[in-house]
């Protein structure tokens, strides 16, 4: 099942087979559309390398959640700027991944609600939001030893990243993964998930600012027929090769 493929955690066997000691502190970016497996893969990879993991989609979702809670209109640029000035995000790394704290409240679970996905995509097209989050992301990335996932990591936020990946999969596969992930949490049908995902892909890849697209030098991996282990194996081969140069 697609969700089994997408929810496993680190595998000691993989770690033992690969000699990852001596990998330098690198900045690795993983971009791609929703449901391509970025989060699972980024966590897996950062675990194996002993790196930190940065989920930048969570930041856009955090802004979207606050935007909704405060009832700001999408067209109200001043209201949006005022709201952003009042937001303080903190990322806390815990065993189970990254927790997002906004003004001392843990919003990690709230931002995963399906209705926040479309809103995050809409607010992410606003220049004031992208500028605000750019600084936060670059401050974190400056420390290296990081796997950063998002839509514009390799193209805009970290153009000098050491290694860039672009992870993709067919729309049907991505929708099925997301549907399985949200079973019991959301009432959306598979068709609804697929339609919404298609809509979000279009929004994210056609916006003027930082559209979703691979950096010219990105390694493109299609995960449609691959499980996370296989994707991570491919990435490790590229990382080890880069490190030995
Ligand atoms: O990765 P995600 O599904 O959690 O991201 C939610 C939305 O945030 C996505 O539809 C577009 C936006 N986003 C972005 O514009 N740039 C990023 N680096 C990450 C996410």
Short mmCIF file of N, CA, C and O and ligand atoms in Angstrom, two decimals, residues 56-57 60-61 112 120-121 124 130 150-153 200 204 207, ligand 1:
data_model
loop_
_atom_site.label_atom_id
_atom_site.label_comp_id
_atom_site.label_asym_id
_atom_site.label_seq_id
_atom_site.Cartn_x
_atom_site.Cartn_y
_atom_site.Cartn_z
N UNK A 56 9.75 23.53 5.34
CA UNK A 56 9.35 24.93 5.14
C UNK A 56 7.86 25.05 4.83
O UNK A 56 7.27 26.10 5.06
N UNK A 57 7.24 23.96 4.34
CA UNK A 57 5.79 24.00 4.12
C UNK A 57 5.06 24.27 5.43
O UNK A 57 4.03 24.94 5.45
N UNK A 60 4.64 27.98 5.98
CA UNK A 60 3.55 28.57 5.19
C UNK A 60 2.20 28.15 5.77
O UNK A 60 1.25 28.95 5.80
N UNK A 61 2.13 26.91 6.23
CA UNK A 61 0.89 26.45 6.85
C UNK A 61 0.62 27.22 8.15
O UNK A 61 -0.52 27.54 8.48
N UNK A 112 -1.93 20.71 9.94
CA UNK A 112 -2.06 19.56 9.02
C UNK A 112 -3.49 19.36 8.54
O UNK A 112 -3.76 18.48 7.73
N UNK A 120 -2.63 27.67 2.61
CA UNK A 120 -1.17 27.84 2.63
C UNK A 120 -0.68 28.13 1.22
O UNK A 120 0.19 28.99 1.00
N UNK A 121 -1.25 27.42 0.26
CA UNK A 121 -0.85 27.63 -1.13
C UNK A 121 -1.21 29.06 -1.55
O UNK A 121 -0.43 29.74 -2.23
N UNK A 124 1.01 31.65 0.18
CA UNK A 124 2.41 31.54 -0.24
C UNK A 124 2.69 32.33 -1.52
O UNK A 124 3.85 32.52 -1.88
N UNK A 130 6.33 35.61 1.63
CA UNK A 130 7.58 34.95 1.19
C UNK A 130 8.79 35.68 1.77
O UNK A 130 9.75 35.06 2.21
N UNK A 150 10.81 21.80 0.53
CA UNK A 150 9.80 22.81 0.20
C UNK A 150 9.51 22.85 -1.28
O UNK A 150 9.47 21.81 -1.94
N UNK A 151 9.29 24.07 -1.79
CA UNK A 151 9.00 24.24 -3.22
C UNK A 151 10.10 25.02 -3.92
O UNK A 151 10.30 24.88 -5.11
N UNK A 152 10.78 25.89 -3.16
CA UNK A 152 11.75 26.81 -3.77
C UNK A 152 13.08 26.78 -3.03
O UNK A 152 13.81 27.77 -3.02
N UNK A 153 13.37 25.67 -2.39
CA UNK A 153 14.62 25.59 -1.61
C UNK A 153 15.84 25.73 -2.51
O UNK A 153 16.74 26.52 -2.25
N UNK A 200 -3.73 22.73 -6.29
CA UNK A 200 -2.60 23.28 -5.53
C UNK A 200 -1.31 23.22 -6.35
O UNK A 200 -0.52 24.17 -6.35
N UNK A 204 0.88 26.45 -7.17
CA UNK A 204 2.27 26.52 -6.70
C UNK A 204 3.26 26.63 -7.86
O UNK A 204 4.32 27.23 -7.71
N UNK A 207 2.59 30.43 -9.99
CA UNK A 207 2.67 31.76 -9.37
C UNK A 207 3.93 32.46 -9.87
O UNK A 207 4.91 31.80 -10.26
O1 LIG B 1 4.75 21.18 1.66
P1 LIG B 1 3.34 21.59 2.14
O2 LIG B 1 2.25 20.85 1.42
O3 LIG B 1 3.22 21.51 3.61
O4 LIG B 1 3.22 23.15 1.73
C1 LIG B 1 2.03 23.88 1.88
C2 LIG B 1 2.01 25.03 0.88
O5 LIG B 1 3.02 25.98 1.22
C3 LIG B 1 2.27 24.65 -0.57
O6 LIG B 1 1.08 24.37 -1.28
C4 LIG B 1 2.98 25.84 -1.14
C5 LIG B 1 3.61 26.52 0.05
N1 LIG B 1 5.07 26.38 0.11
C6 LIG B 1 5.80 27.26 -0.64
O7 LIG B 1 5.25 28.08 -1.38
N2 LIG B 1 7.15 27.24 -0.55
C7 LIG B 1 7.78 26.34 0.22
N3 LIG B 1 9.11 26.35 0.30
C8 LIG B 1 7.02 25.41 0.97
C9 LIG B 1 5.66 25.45 0.88
#
